[in-house]
Amino acid sequence: MGRAILLAALAVYAGWLLFDYEYHFLDGVNLLFHEAGHVFFGLGGRVIGALGGTLGQLVFPIACGFHFLSRERPFDAALCGLWLGENFLYTAVYIDDAYTMVLPLVGGEIHDWNWLLTRWGLLHDCESIARVVHLAGCGIVLGAWLAAVRIALVERREEAPEPLLGG
């Protein structure tokens, strides 16, 4: 029963992510992983360091998902997939901002995606790139939620008691 309630609440959350996403509390947590990613990946040079923020916030949900899979907890891993998809949506907003740069920056004066896309000659394509990342995020959110539902149904079926024969 607990998982059914959780899945219902996550359906509402996933719907909000898919249709009306805005910066929210989880993005504050993701921002910590983003900034840590700059520090960690910054050891690989300037380009990897700039990408490191986004990589950092994507690596953590993936690592957590693998952790849960290694512990044979696929339902929890699917929930990490929802977190991963949410990070894609957050990243899409940041990429979309690369040209106008109106979002407040934390930890420096350089807008990662403005710098990267300018370097690659793609700054004027930031909206299109953001749309692709947003669609990928939507697919990941939806796929992760559906996977969690399927896993919950399979586990429930496996836990159901055997019916008594002959009454």
mmCIF file of C-alpha atoms in Angstrom:
data_model
loop_
_atom_site.group_PDB
_atom_site.id
_atom_site.type_symbol
_atom_site.label_atom_id
_atom_site.label_comp_id
_atom_site.label_asym_id
_atom_site.label_seq_id
_atom_site.Cartn_x
_atom_site.Cartn_y
_atom_site.Cartn_z
ATOM 1 C CA MET A 1 0.000 0.000 0.000
ATOM 2 C CA GLY A 2 2.896 2.352 0.807
ATOM 3 C CA ARG A 3 4.385 2.022 -2.653
ATOM 4 C CA ALA A 4 1.005 2.682 -4.268
ATOM 5 C CA ILE A 5 0.715 5.952 -2.353
ATOM 6 C CA LEU A 6 4.311 6.857 -3.214
ATOM 7 C CA LEU A 7 3.731 6.085 -6.901
ATOM 8 C CA ALA A 8 0.560 8.194 -6.910
ATOM 9 C CA ALA A 9 2.439 11.123 -5.374
ATOM 10 C CA LEU A 10 5.289 10.620 -7.846
ATOM 11 C CA ALA A 11 2.784 10.564 -10.717
ATOM 12 C CA VAL A 12 1.684 14.055 -9.698
ATOM 13 C CA TYR A 13 5.321 15.153 -9.348
ATOM 14 C CA ALA A 14 6.282 13.604 -12.698
ATOM 15 C CA GLY A 15 3.297 15.287 -14.363
ATOM 16 C CA TRP A 16 4.373 18.623 -12.931
ATOM 17 C CA LEU A 17 7.933 18.020 -14.174
ATOM 18 C CA LEU A 18 6.701 17.123 -17.648
ATOM 19 C CA PHE A 19 4.198 19.924 -18.108
ATOM 20 C CA ASP A 20 5.060 22.809 -15.797
ATOM 21 C CA TYR A 21 8.643 22.387 -14.578
ATOM 22 C CA GLU A 22 10.116 25.269 -12.598
ATOM 23 C CA TYR A 23 13.141 25.519 -10.331
ATOM 24 C CA HIS A 24 12.308 23.914 -6.985
ATOM 25 C CA PHE A 25 13.817 22.482 -3.799
ATOM 26 C CA LEU A 26 15.469 19.470 -5.436
ATOM 27 C CA ASP A 27 17.362 21.786 -7.767
ATOM 28 C CA GLY A 28 19.060 23.319 -4.725
ATOM 29 C CA VAL A 29 20.440 19.884 -3.889
ATOM 30 C CA ASN A 30 21.401 19.331 -7.517
ATOM 31 C CA LEU A 31 23.249 22.648 -7.471
ATOM 32 C CA LEU A 32 25.578 21.275 -4.796
ATOM 33 C CA PHE A 33 26.409 18.303 -7.016
ATOM 34 C CA HIS A 34 26.799 20.707 -9.949
ATOM 35 C CA GLU A 35 29.375 22.822 -8.131
ATOM 36 C CA ALA A 36 31.189 19.726 -6.832
ATOM 37 C CA GLY A 37 31.348 18.493 -10.413
ATOM 38 C CA HIS A 38 33.255 21.630 -11.440
ATOM 39 C CA VAL A 39 35.846 20.939 -8.753
ATOM 40 C CA PHE A 40 36.190 17.229 -9.495
ATOM 41 C CA PHE A 41 36.057 17.344 -13.303
ATOM 42 C CA GLY A 42 38.045 20.576 -13.379
ATOM 43 C CA LEU A 43 41.126 18.425 -12.960
ATOM 44 C CA GLY A 44 40.577 17.343 -16.572
ATOM 45 C CA GLY A 45 41.033 20.791 -18.067
ATOM 46 C CA ARG A 46 38.932 23.840 -18.797
ATOM 47 C CA VAL A 47 36.341 22.281 -21.130
ATOM 48 C CA ILE A 48 35.789 19.219 -18.934
ATOM 49 C CA GLY A 49 35.718 21.543 -15.928
ATOM 50 C CA ALA A 50 32.959 23.647 -17.507
ATOM 51 C CA LEU A 51 31.037 20.509 -18.436
ATOM 52 C CA GLY A 52 31.817 19.144 -14.980
ATOM 53 C CA GLY A 53 28.955 20.962 -13.313
ATOM 54 C CA THR A 54 26.380 19.286 -15.504
ATOM 55 C CA LEU A 55 28.268 15.986 -15.403
ATOM 56 C CA GLY A 56 28.384 16.174 -11.603
ATOM 57 C CA GLN A 57 24.660 16.588 -11.269
ATOM 58 C CA LEU A 58 24.047 13.694 -13.687
ATOM 59 C CA VAL A 59 26.623 11.326 -12.194
ATOM 60 C CA PHE A 60 25.111 11.320 -8.708
ATOM 61 C CA PRO A 61 21.651 9.955 -9.605
ATOM 62 C CA ILE A 62 23.273 7.438 -11.961
ATOM 63 C CA ALA A 63 25.693 6.307 -9.240
ATOM 64 C CA CYS A 64 22.857 6.019 -6.727
ATOM 65 C CA GLY A 65 20.825 4.023 -9.247
ATOM 66 C CA PHE A 66 23.705 1.582 -9.768
ATOM 67 C CA HIS A 67 24.147 1.343 -6.008
ATOM 68 C CA PHE A 68 20.527 0.280 -5.594
ATOM 69 C CA LEU A 69 20.733 -2.143 -8.521
ATOM 70 C CA SER A 70 23.805 -3.763 -6.981
ATOM 71 C CA ARG A 71 21.773 -4.269 -3.802
ATOM 72 C CA GLU A 72 18.900 -5.791 -5.821
ATOM 73 C CA ARG A 73 16.617 -2.819 -5.163
ATOM 74 C CA PRO A 74 15.325 -2.015 -8.660
ATOM 75 C CA PHE A 75 12.391 0.076 -7.403
ATOM 76 C CA ASP A 76 14.774 2.463 -5.657
ATOM 77 C CA ALA A 77 16.973 2.534 -8.765
ATOM 78 C CA ALA A 78 13.946 3.532 -10.849
ATOM 79 C CA LEU A 79 13.330 6.432 -8.467
ATOM 80 C CA CYS A 80 16.926 7.534 -9.104
ATOM 81 C CA GLY A 81 15.964 7.559 -12.780
ATOM 82 C CA LEU A 82 13.254 10.088 -11.941
ATOM 83 C CA TRP A 83 15.912 12.205 -10.233
ATOM 84 C CA LEU A 84 18.141 11.879 -13.311
ATOM 85 C CA GLY A 85 15.326 13.043 -15.585
ATOM 86 C CA GLU A 86 14.665 16.012 -13.330
ATOM 87 C CA ASN A 87 18.341 16.938 -13.689
ATOM 88 C CA PHE A 88 17.968 16.914 -17.469
ATOM 89 C CA LEU A 89 15.062 19.346 -17.165
ATOM 90 C CA TYR A 90 17.148 21.598 -14.897
ATOM 91 C CA THR A 91 20.036 21.412 -17.368
ATOM 92 C CA ALA A 92 17.723 22.300 -20.266
ATOM 93 C CA VAL A 93 16.760 25.521 -18.487
ATOM 94 C CA TYR A 94 20.440 26.373 -17.989
ATOM 95 C CA ILE A 95 21.294 25.625 -21.639
ATOM 96 C CA ASP A 96 18.324 27.689 -22.817
ATOM 97 C CA ASP A 97 19.677 30.609 -20.771
ATOM 98 C CA ALA A 98 23.086 30.481 -22.477
ATOM 99 C CA TYR A 99 22.336 33.312 -24.924
ATOM 100 C CA THR A 100 20.417 35.699 -22.650
ATOM 101 C CA MET A 101 22.213 34.809 -19.390
ATOM 102 C CA VAL A 102 19.452 36.053 -17.086
ATOM 103 C CA LEU A 103 19.686 33.228 -14.535
ATOM 104 C CA PRO A 104 21.648 34.063 -11.387
ATOM 105 C CA LEU A 105 25.031 32.359 -11.276
ATOM 106 C CA VAL A 106 26.504 30.631 -8.255
ATOM 107 C CA GLY A 107 30.190 30.081 -7.683
ATOM 108 C CA GLY A 108 31.589 32.267 -10.420
ATOM 109 C CA GLU A 109 31.069 34.742 -13.171
ATOM 110 C CA ILE A 110 31.150 32.299 -16.088
ATOM 111 C CA HIS A 111 27.929 30.852 -17.476
ATOM 112 C CA ASP A 112 29.024 27.284 -18.261
ATOM 113 C CA TRP A 113 26.757 26.756 -21.242
ATOM 114 C CA ASN A 114 27.366 30.209 -22.707
ATOM 115 C CA TRP A 115 31.100 29.568 -22.558
ATOM 116 C CA LEU A 116 30.827 26.023 -23.962
ATOM 117 C CA LEU A 117 28.372 26.794 -26.744
ATOM 118 C CA THR A 118 30.301 29.918 -27.758
ATOM 119 C CA ARG A 119 33.495 27.855 -27.898
ATOM 120 C CA TRP A 120 31.780 25.233 -30.052
ATOM 121 C CA GLY A 121 30.064 27.813 -32.310
ATOM 122 C CA LEU A 122 26.603 26.702 -31.168
ATOM 123 C CA LEU A 123 25.443 29.599 -28.992
ATOM 124 C CA HIS A 124 22.678 30.591 -31.404
ATOM 125 C CA ASP A 125 21.388 27.002 -31.234
ATOM 126 C CA CYS A 126 21.013 27.017 -27.452
ATOM 127 C CA GLU A 127 17.189 26.950 -27.581
ATOM 128 C CA SER A 128 17.151 23.947 -29.924
ATOM 129 C CA ILE A 129 19.740 22.118 -27.845
ATOM 130 C CA ALA A 130 17.756 22.908 -24.696
ATOM 131 C CA ARG A 131 14.591 21.515 -26.317
ATOM 132 C CA VAL A 132 16.356 18.230 -27.103
ATOM 133 C CA VAL A 133 17.709 17.981 -23.543
ATOM 134 C CA HIS A 134 14.234 18.830 -22.191
ATOM 135 C CA LEU A 135 12.625 16.106 -24.313
ATOM 136 C CA ALA A 136 15.274 13.622 -23.162
ATOM 137 C CA GLY A 137 14.515 14.597 -19.564
ATOM 138 C CA CYS A 138 10.784 14.111 -20.132
ATOM 139 C CA GLY A 139 11.454 10.677 -21.599
ATOM 140 C CA ILE A 140 13.649 9.717 -18.666
ATOM 141 C CA VAL A 141 11.084 10.960 -16.103
ATOM 142 C CA LEU A 142 8.237 9.109 -17.797
ATOM 143 C CA GLY A 143 10.304 5.962 -18.360
ATOM 144 C CA ALA A 144 11.562 5.912 -14.772
ATOM 145 C CA TRP A 145 8.055 6.334 -13.346
ATOM 146 C CA LEU A 146 6.678 3.592 -15.603
ATOM 147 C CA ALA A 147 9.589 1.330 -14.630
ATOM 148 C CA ALA A 148 8.853 1.962 -10.941
ATOM 149 C CA VAL A 149 5.174 1.057 -11.492
ATOM 150 C CA ARG A 150 6.086 -2.117 -13.345
ATOM 151 C CA ILE A 151 8.628 -3.145 -10.710
ATOM 152 C CA ALA A 152 6.116 -2.506 -7.922
ATOM 153 C CA LEU A 153 3.495 -4.632 -9.712
ATOM 154 C CA VAL A 154 5.926 -7.493 -10.350
ATOM 155 C CA GLU A 155 7.183 -7.446 -6.759
ATOM 156 C CA ARG A 156 3.621 -7.372 -5.438
ATOM 157 C CA ARG A 157 2.688 -10.346 -7.609
ATOM 158 C CA GLU A 158 5.748 -12.259 -6.365
ATOM 159 C CA GLU A 159 4.855 -11.527 -2.738
ATOM 160 C CA ALA A 160 1.199 -12.545 -3.084
ATOM 161 C CA PRO A 161 0.307 -15.724 -1.192
ATOM 162 C CA GLU A 162 -0.466 -18.849 -3.182
ATOM 163 C CA PRO A 163 -4.201 -19.541 -3.398
ATOM 164 C CA LEU A 164 -5.442 -22.580 -1.494
ATOM 165 C CA LEU A 165 -6.616 -25.395 -3.727
ATOM 166 C CA GLY A 166 -9.819 -27.253 -3.030
ATOM 167 C CA GLY A 167 -10.972 -24.855 -0.372
#
